[in-house]
Amino acid sequence: MLKTEDQLEWFVLFLAVVDTSSFGAAAEATHRSQPRVSQHVAALEREAGGVLFDRRKRPFALTDAGGALADHARRVLGELHAAEEAMAARRRTARGVVTLGRYPSPSAAFVPRVLGGPARTTPDIEVILSDHSIPVLDDAFAAGRIDVCLRPLPPPRISKSLRHQVLWREPLVVVHPPTHPLAALPEPLAIAVAEFPVCSRARRLPRRCCACCAAAARR
């Protein structure tokens, strides 16, 4: 017999496919790989003794067996969530899941220090880390797939529903050969940088940097 935690994960992934009508979208929503989602659903079908999805249709449709199991799975996970909430209320501590989107370069040193305190003070909050490039993080945040996003610059679009906080500041440094025209200019360079091509790994960073330089020049 399967362990209870294995059965619960099968239910979570199964319902993710039901709700998104896609194995790929279910994998993204649950932060699992698509092969893992497919394997778990296939294993659940073997245990159930029947096909749960009609894969001949697009989007996927539940079979009669799949619909019946989905109802049971929702009740099981709903009762589990209700039990967790009831116990958290008794403890009067925060409880839940927070998905933190981050980009690779600063995360190795910065994120562990940030999460160290909450891990001790609010141990019932689970933090799921989601690593992506900045454009992918922006899209995931806008779609509600992540709750908190770590990015190198302020968000390009500010709205009343979006809050941001500066966590650290770093100087913006231009690297050029000593014979470059910029070498003859006094610092800070500001708007002068915008006149030259910029090499950067990030797709949107040069445009944002030039905008910041222009704003600094106006001040």
PDB file of C-alpha atoms in Angstrom:
ATOM      1  CA  MET A   1       0.000   0.000   0.000  1.00  0.00           C
ATOM      2  CA  LEU A   2       1.206   3.502  -0.809  1.00  0.00           C
ATOM      3  CA  LYS A   3       2.310   5.913   1.872  1.00  0.00           C
ATOM      4  CA  THR A   4      -0.266   8.558   2.716  1.00  0.00           C
ATOM      5  CA  GLU A   5       1.997  11.395   1.546  1.00  0.00           C
ATOM      6  CA  ASP A   6       2.369   9.687  -1.847  1.00  0.00           C
ATOM      7  CA  GLN A   7      -1.392   9.376  -2.193  1.00  0.00           C
ATOM      8  CA  LEU A   8      -1.874  13.036  -1.313  1.00  0.00           C
ATOM      9  CA  GLU A   9       0.674  14.154  -3.904  1.00  0.00           C
ATOM     10  CA  TRP A  10      -1.086  12.035  -6.524  1.00  0.00           C
ATOM     11  CA  PHE A  11      -4.342  13.788  -5.666  1.00  0.00           C
ATOM     12  CA  VAL A  12      -2.713  17.234  -5.824  1.00  0.00           C
ATOM     13  CA  LEU A  13      -1.183  16.589  -9.247  1.00  0.00           C
ATOM     14  CA  PHE A  14      -4.313  14.866 -10.546  1.00  0.00           C
ATOM     15  CA  LEU A  15      -6.498  17.843  -9.598  1.00  0.00           C
ATOM     16  CA  ALA A  16      -3.958  20.258 -11.077  1.00  0.00           C
ATOM     17  CA  VAL A  17      -4.380  18.505 -14.438  1.00  0.00           C
ATOM     18  CA  VAL A  18      -8.162  18.592 -13.996  1.00  0.00           C
ATOM     19  CA  ASP A  19      -8.176  22.327 -13.237  1.00  0.00           C
ATOM     20  CA  THR A  20      -5.723  23.372 -15.973  1.00  0.00           C
ATOM     21  CA  SER A  21      -6.698  20.789 -18.638  1.00  0.00           C
ATOM     22  CA  SER A  22      -2.993  20.433 -19.402  1.00  0.00           C
ATOM     23  CA  PHE A  23      -0.132  18.351 -18.042  1.00  0.00           C
ATOM     24  CA  GLY A  24       2.323  21.160 -18.831  1.00  0.00           C
ATOM     25  CA  ALA A  25       0.259  23.829 -17.067  1.00  0.00           C
ATOM     26  CA  ALA A  26      -0.284  21.491 -14.114  1.00  0.00           C
ATOM     27  CA  ALA A  27       3.474  20.973 -13.825  1.00  0.00           C
ATOM     28  CA  GLU A  28       4.070  24.727 -13.804  1.00  0.00           C
ATOM     29  CA  ALA A  29       1.292  25.369 -11.291  1.00  0.00           C
ATOM     30  CA  THR A  30       2.602  22.736  -8.863  1.00  0.00           C
ATOM     31  CA  HIS A  31       6.316  23.428  -9.476  1.00  0.00           C
ATOM     32  CA  ARG A  32       6.918  19.852 -10.615  1.00  0.00           C
ATOM     33  CA  SER A  33       8.404  18.544 -13.833  1.00  0.00           C
ATOM     34  CA  GLN A  34       5.948  17.503 -16.528  1.00  0.00           C
ATOM     35  CA  PRO A  35       7.264  13.897 -16.646  1.00  0.00           C
ATOM     36  CA  ARG A  36       6.675  13.625 -12.896  1.00  0.00           C
ATOM     37  CA  VAL A  37       3.073  14.812 -13.256  1.00  0.00           C
ATOM     38  CA  SER A  38       2.471  12.357 -16.100  1.00  0.00           C
ATOM     39  CA  GLN A  39       4.030   9.476 -14.164  1.00  0.00           C
ATOM     40  CA  HIS A  40       1.974  10.151 -11.045  1.00  0.00           C
ATOM     41  CA  VAL A  41      -1.282  10.423 -12.982  1.00  0.00           C
ATOM     42  CA  ALA A  42      -0.474   7.183 -14.816  1.00  0.00           C
ATOM     43  CA  ALA A  43       0.292   5.492 -11.496  1.00  0.00           C
ATOM     44  CA  LEU A  44      -2.986   6.788 -10.073  1.00  0.00           C
ATOM     45  CA  GLU A  45      -4.836   5.325 -13.056  1.00  0.00           C
ATOM     46  CA  ARG A  46      -3.195   1.958 -12.429  1.00  0.00           C
ATOM     47  CA  GLU A  47      -4.233   2.049  -8.768  1.00  0.00           C
ATOM     48  CA  ALA A  48      -7.761   3.159  -9.707  1.00  0.00           C
ATOM     49  CA  GLY A  49      -8.009   0.373 -12.264  1.00  0.00           C
ATOM     50  CA  GLY A  50      -9.260   2.594 -15.059  1.00  0.00           C
ATOM     51  CA  VAL A  51      -8.613   5.573 -17.314  1.00  0.00           C
ATOM     52  CA  LEU A  52      -9.200   8.934 -15.622  1.00  0.00           C
ATOM     53  CA  PHE A  53      -8.758  11.232 -18.643  1.00  0.00           C
ATOM     54  CA  ASP A  54     -10.006  10.928 -22.203  1.00  0.00           C
ATOM     55  CA  ARG A  55      -6.768  11.886 -23.962  1.00  0.00           C
ATOM     56  CA  ARG A  56      -8.374  11.781 -27.399  1.00  0.00           C
ATOM     57  CA  LYS A  57      -9.958  15.171 -26.712  1.00  0.00           C
ATOM     58  CA  ARG A  58      -8.289  18.561 -26.461  1.00  0.00           C
ATOM     59  CA  PRO A  59      -8.476  19.866 -23.824  1.00  0.00           C
ATOM     60  CA  PHE A  60      -8.528  16.668 -21.774  1.00  0.00           C
ATOM     61  CA  ALA A  61     -11.914  15.501 -20.543  1.00  0.00           C
ATOM     62  CA  LEU A  62     -12.544  13.472 -17.404  1.00  0.00           C
ATOM     63  CA  THR A  63     -13.988  10.016 -17.788  1.00  0.00           C
ATOM     64  CA  ASP A  64     -16.792   8.933 -15.468  1.00  0.00           C
ATOM     65  CA  ALA A  65     -14.197   7.303 -13.219  1.00  0.00           C
ATOM     66  CA  GLY A  66     -12.060  10.449 -13.317  1.00  0.00           C
ATOM     67  CA  GLY A  67     -14.987  12.655 -12.350  1.00  0.00           C
ATOM     68  CA  ALA A  68     -15.871  10.435  -9.405  1.00  0.00           C
ATOM     69  CA  LEU A  69     -12.262  10.354  -8.198  1.00  0.00           C
ATOM     70  CA  ALA A  70     -11.917  14.141  -8.593  1.00  0.00           C
ATOM     71  CA  ASP A  71     -14.855  14.663  -6.229  1.00  0.00           C
ATOM     72  CA  HIS A  72     -13.294  12.368  -3.623  1.00  0.00           C
ATOM     73  CA  ALA A  73      -9.856  13.964  -4.050  1.00  0.00           C
ATOM     74  CA  ARG A  74     -11.238  17.471  -3.520  1.00  0.00           C
ATOM     75  CA  ARG A  75     -13.023  16.397  -0.355  1.00  0.00           C
ATOM     76  CA  VAL A  76      -9.912  14.690   1.009  1.00  0.00           C
ATOM     77  CA  LEU A  77      -7.651  17.687   0.346  1.00  0.00           C
ATOM     78  CA  GLY A  78     -10.346  20.079   1.565  1.00  0.00           C
ATOM     79  CA  GLU A  79     -10.650  18.246   4.875  1.00  0.00           C
ATOM     80  CA  LEU A  80      -6.877  18.187   5.239  1.00  0.00           C
ATOM     81  CA  HIS A  81      -6.706  21.938   4.629  1.00  0.00           C
ATOM     82  CA  ALA A  82      -9.519  22.551   7.119  1.00  0.00           C
ATOM     83  CA  ALA A  83      -7.697  20.482   9.744  1.00  0.00           C
ATOM     84  CA  GLU A  84      -4.484  22.433   9.183  1.00  0.00           C
ATOM     85  CA  GLU A  85      -6.335  25.750   9.495  1.00  0.00           C
ATOM     86  CA  ALA A  86      -8.061  24.629  12.693  1.00  0.00           C
ATOM     87  CA  MET A  87      -4.789  23.575  14.304  1.00  0.00           C
ATOM     88  CA  ALA A  88      -3.051  26.762  13.163  1.00  0.00           C
ATOM     89  CA  ALA A  89      -5.837  28.811  14.749  1.00  0.00           C
ATOM     90  CA  ARG A  90      -5.287  26.993  18.034  1.00  0.00           C
ATOM     91  CA  ARG A  91      -1.591  27.732  17.871  1.00  0.00           C
ATOM     92  CA  ARG A  92      -2.351  31.294  16.748  1.00  0.00           C
ATOM     93  CA  THR A  93       0.518  31.179  14.291  1.00  0.00           C
ATOM     94  CA  ALA A  94       0.596  31.969  10.593  1.00  0.00           C
ATOM     95  CA  ARG A  95       0.352  29.004   8.275  1.00  0.00           C
ATOM     96  CA  GLY A  96       0.359  28.611   4.530  1.00  0.00           C
ATOM     97  CA  VAL A  97       2.444  28.393   1.371  1.00  0.00           C
ATOM     98  CA  VAL A  98       4.343  31.281  -0.235  1.00  0.00           C
ATOM     99  CA  THR A  99       5.968  30.969  -3.653  1.00  0.00           C
ATOM    100  CA  LEU A 100       9.088  33.118  -4.011  1.00  0.00           C
ATOM    101  CA  GLY A 101      10.305  33.843  -7.527  1.00  0.00           C
ATOM    102  CA  ARG A 102      14.000  34.569  -7.831  1.00  0.00           C
ATOM    103  CA  TYR A 103      16.718  34.965 -10.450  1.00  0.00           C
ATOM    104  CA  PRO A 104      19.989  33.061 -10.069  1.00  0.00           C
ATOM    105  CA  SER A 105      22.808  35.589  -9.596  1.00  0.00           C
ATOM    106  CA  PRO A 106      22.041  37.138  -6.164  1.00  0.00           C
ATOM    107  CA  SER A 107      19.834  34.402  -4.843  1.00  0.00           C
ATOM    108  CA  ALA A 108      22.532  32.029  -3.620  1.00  0.00           C
ATOM    109  CA  ALA A 109      23.791  34.521  -1.032  1.00  0.00           C
ATOM    110  CA  PHE A 110      20.772  36.742  -0.399  1.00  0.00           C
ATOM    111  CA  VAL A 111      17.771  34.409  -0.189  1.00  0.00           C
ATOM    112  CA  PRO A 112      19.126  32.060   2.529  1.00  0.00           C
ATOM    113  CA  ARG A 113      19.732  35.062   4.819  1.00  0.00           C
ATOM    114  CA  VAL A 114      16.236  36.401   4.173  1.00  0.00           C
ATOM    115  CA  LEU A 115      14.538  33.066   4.828  1.00  0.00           C
ATOM    116  CA  GLY A 116      16.539  32.235   7.944  1.00  0.00           C
ATOM    117  CA  GLY A 117      14.483  34.468  10.250  1.00  0.00           C
ATOM    118  CA  PRO A 118      10.985  33.452   9.072  1.00  0.00           C
ATOM    119  CA  ALA A 119      11.992  29.790   9.195  1.00  0.00           C
ATOM    120  CA  ARG A 120      12.538  30.191  12.942  1.00  0.00           C
ATOM    121  CA  THR A 121       9.661  32.560  13.776  1.00  0.00           C
ATOM    122  CA  THR A 122       6.938  31.160  11.455  1.00  0.00           C
ATOM    123  CA  PRO A 123       7.861  27.506  10.874  1.00  0.00           C
ATOM    124  CA  ASP A 124       4.347  26.668   9.628  1.00  0.00           C
ATOM    125  CA  ILE A 125       4.785  28.800   6.505  1.00  0.00           C
ATOM    126  CA  GLU A 126       6.226  26.778   3.627  1.00  0.00           C
ATOM    127  CA  VAL A 127       8.304  28.733   1.109  1.00  0.00           C
ATOM    128  CA  ILE A 128       8.538  27.318  -2.419  1.00  0.00           C
ATOM    129  CA  LEU A 129      11.412  28.686  -4.513  1.00  0.00           C
ATOM    130  CA  SER A 130      10.861  29.223  -8.236  1.00  0.00           C
ATOM    131  CA  ASP A 131      13.995  30.061 -10.289  1.00  0.00           C
ATOM    132  CA  HIS A 132      13.569  31.807 -13.649  1.00  0.00           C
ATOM    133  CA  SER A 133      14.866  34.654 -15.771  1.00  0.00           C
ATOM    134  CA  ILE A 134      13.492  38.130 -15.053  1.00  0.00           C
ATOM    135  CA  PRO A 135      11.028  38.215 -18.005  1.00  0.00           C
ATOM    136  CA  VAL A 136       9.606  34.821 -17.013  1.00  0.00           C
ATOM    137  CA  LEU A 137       9.342  35.929 -13.372  1.00  0.00           C
ATOM    138  CA  ASP A 138       7.475  39.083 -14.400  1.00  0.00           C
ATOM    139  CA  ASP A 139       4.974  37.056 -16.429  1.00  0.00           C
ATOM    140  CA  ALA A 140       4.515  34.501 -13.632  1.00  0.00           C
ATOM    141  CA  PHE A 141       3.989  37.254 -11.060  1.00  0.00           C
ATOM    142  CA  ALA A 142       1.436  39.034 -13.253  1.00  0.00           C
ATOM    143  CA  ALA A 143      -0.426  35.745 -13.730  1.00  0.00           C
ATOM    144  CA  GLY A 144      -0.473  35.048  -9.983  1.00  0.00           C
ATOM    145  CA  ARG A 145       1.694  31.928 -10.172  1.00  0.00           C
ATOM    146  CA  ILE A 146       4.187  33.376  -7.668  1.00  0.00           C
ATOM    147  CA  ASP A 147       3.468  35.485  -4.578  1.00  0.00           C
ATOM    148  CA  VAL A 148       6.726  37.374  -4.081  1.00  0.00           C
ATOM    149  CA  CYS A 149       9.307  38.225  -6.721  1.00  0.00           C
ATOM    150  CA  LEU A 150      12.973  39.130  -6.323  1.00  0.00           C
ATOM    151  CA  ARG A 151      14.201  41.282  -9.224  1.00  0.00           C
ATOM    152  CA  PRO A 152      17.237  43.546  -9.858  1.00  0.00           C
ATOM    153  CA  LEU A 153      15.231  46.716 -10.647  1.00  0.00           C
ATOM    154  CA  PRO A 154      11.866  48.174  -9.604  1.00  0.00           C
ATOM    155  CA  PRO A 155       8.966  46.634 -11.517  1.00  0.00           C
ATOM    156  CA  PRO A 156       8.287  48.289 -14.888  1.00  0.00           C
ATOM    157  CA  ARG A 157       4.569  48.652 -14.186  1.00  0.00           C
ATOM    158  CA  ILE A 158       3.443  50.012 -10.813  1.00  0.00           C
ATOM    159  CA  SER A 159      -0.172  49.561  -9.740  1.00  0.00           C
ATOM    160  CA  LYS A 160      -2.135  50.046  -6.528  1.00  0.00           C
ATOM    161  CA  SER A 161      -2.264  46.287  -6.026  1.00  0.00           C
ATOM    162  CA  LEU A 162       1.516  45.921  -6.343  1.00  0.00           C
ATOM    163  CA  ARG A 163       3.982  46.827  -3.618  1.00  0.00           C
ATOM    164  CA  HIS A 164       7.751  46.797  -3.884  1.00  0.00           C
ATOM    165  CA  GLN A 165      10.579  47.417  -1.450  1.00  0.00           C
ATOM    166  CA  VAL A 166      14.242  48.165  -2.101  1.00  0.00           C
ATOM    167  CA  LEU A 167      16.338  45.456  -0.433  1.00  0.00           C
ATOM    168  CA  TRP A 168      19.831  46.607  -1.396  1.00  0.00           C
ATOM    169  CA  ARG A 169      21.591  49.074  -3.680  1.00  0.00           C
ATOM    170  CA  GLU A 170      24.578  48.510  -5.943  1.00  0.00           C
ATOM    171  CA  PRO A 171      26.521  50.934  -8.146  1.00  0.00           C
ATOM    172  CA  LEU A 172      25.908  50.695 -11.885  1.00  0.00           C
ATOM    173  CA  VAL A 173      29.370  50.306 -13.414  1.00  0.00           C
ATOM    174  CA  VAL A 174      30.354  50.783 -17.059  1.00  0.00           C
ATOM    175  CA  VAL A 175      33.302  48.675 -18.243  1.00  0.00           C
ATOM    176  CA  HIS A 176      35.178  50.081 -21.262  1.00  0.00           C
ATOM    177  CA  PRO A 177      38.733  50.178 -22.629  1.00  0.00           C
ATOM    178  CA  PRO A 178      40.920  53.155 -21.645  1.00  0.00           C
ATOM    179  CA  THR A 179      40.758  54.508 -25.205  1.00  0.00           C
ATOM    180  CA  HIS A 180      36.936  54.672 -25.242  1.00  0.00           C
ATOM    181  CA  PRO A 181      35.351  58.169 -25.507  1.00  0.00           C
ATOM    182  CA  LEU A 182      33.685  57.652 -22.125  1.00  0.00           C
ATOM    183  CA  ALA A 183      37.124  57.577 -20.496  1.00  0.00           C
ATOM    184  CA  ALA A 184      37.506  61.317 -21.133  1.00  0.00           C
ATOM    185  CA  LEU A 185      34.219  62.250 -19.435  1.00  0.00           C
ATOM    186  CA  PRO A 186      33.860  63.117 -15.742  1.00  0.00           C
ATOM    187  CA  GLU A 187      31.897  60.832 -13.455  1.00  0.00           C
ATOM    188  CA  PRO A 188      29.045  60.148 -12.992  1.00  0.00           C
ATOM    189  CA  LEU A 189      28.478  59.390 -16.670  1.00  0.00           C
ATOM    190  CA  ALA A 190      24.649  59.450 -16.545  1.00  0.00           C
ATOM    191  CA  ILE A 191      23.070  60.241 -19.914  1.00  0.00           C
ATOM    192  CA  ALA A 192      26.341  59.960 -21.858  1.00  0.00           C
ATOM    193  CA  VAL A 193      26.147  56.175 -21.558  1.00  0.00           C
ATOM    194  CA  ALA A 194      22.922  56.072 -23.574  1.00  0.00           C
ATOM    195  CA  GLU A 195      24.753  57.200 -26.718  1.00  0.00           C
ATOM    196  CA  PHE A 196      26.746  53.960 -26.968  1.00  0.00           C
ATOM    197  CA  PRO A 197      25.754  50.310 -27.553  1.00  0.00           C
ATOM    198  CA  VAL A 198      25.400  48.306 -24.343  1.00  0.00           C
ATOM    199  CA  CYS A 199      26.255  44.603 -24.020  1.00  0.00           C
ATOM    200  CA  SER A 200      24.145  42.772 -21.441  1.00  0.00           C
ATOM    201  CA  ARG A 201      22.884  39.253 -20.817  1.00  0.00           C
ATOM    202  CA  ALA A 202      19.494  40.555 -19.670  1.00  0.00           C
ATOM    203  CA  ARG A 203      17.068  41.390 -22.469  1.00  0.00           C
ATOM    204  CA  ARG A 204      15.418  44.408 -20.857  1.00  0.00           C
ATOM    205  CA  LEU A 205      18.258  45.668 -18.682  1.00  0.00           C
ATOM    206  CA  PRO A 206      19.989  48.005 -21.204  1.00  0.00           C
ATOM    207  CA  ARG A 207      16.746  49.871 -21.888  1.00  0.00           C
ATOM    208  CA  ARG A 208      16.015  50.241 -18.164  1.00  0.00           C
ATOM    209  CA  CYS A 209      19.587  51.405 -17.483  1.00  0.00           C
ATOM    210  CA  CYS A 210      19.373  54.069 -20.186  1.00  0.00           C
ATOM    211  CA  ALA A 211      16.074  55.263 -18.749  1.00  0.00           C
ATOM    212  CA  CYS A 212      17.661  55.523 -15.285  1.00  0.00           C
ATOM    213  CA  CYS A 213      20.601  57.466 -16.735  1.00  0.00           C
ATOM    214  CA  ALA A 214      18.232  59.872 -18.481  1.00  0.00           C
ATOM    215  CA  ALA A 215      16.286  60.389 -15.261  1.00  0.00           C
ATOM    216  CA  ALA A 216      19.510  61.062 -13.346  1.00  0.00           C
ATOM    217  CA  ALA A 217      20.571  63.628 -15.944  1.00  0.00           C
ATOM    218  CA  ARG A 218      17.270  65.503 -15.589  1.00  0.00           C
ATOM    219  CA  ARG A 219      17.784  65.793 -11.839  1.00  0.00           C
TER     220      ARG A 219
END
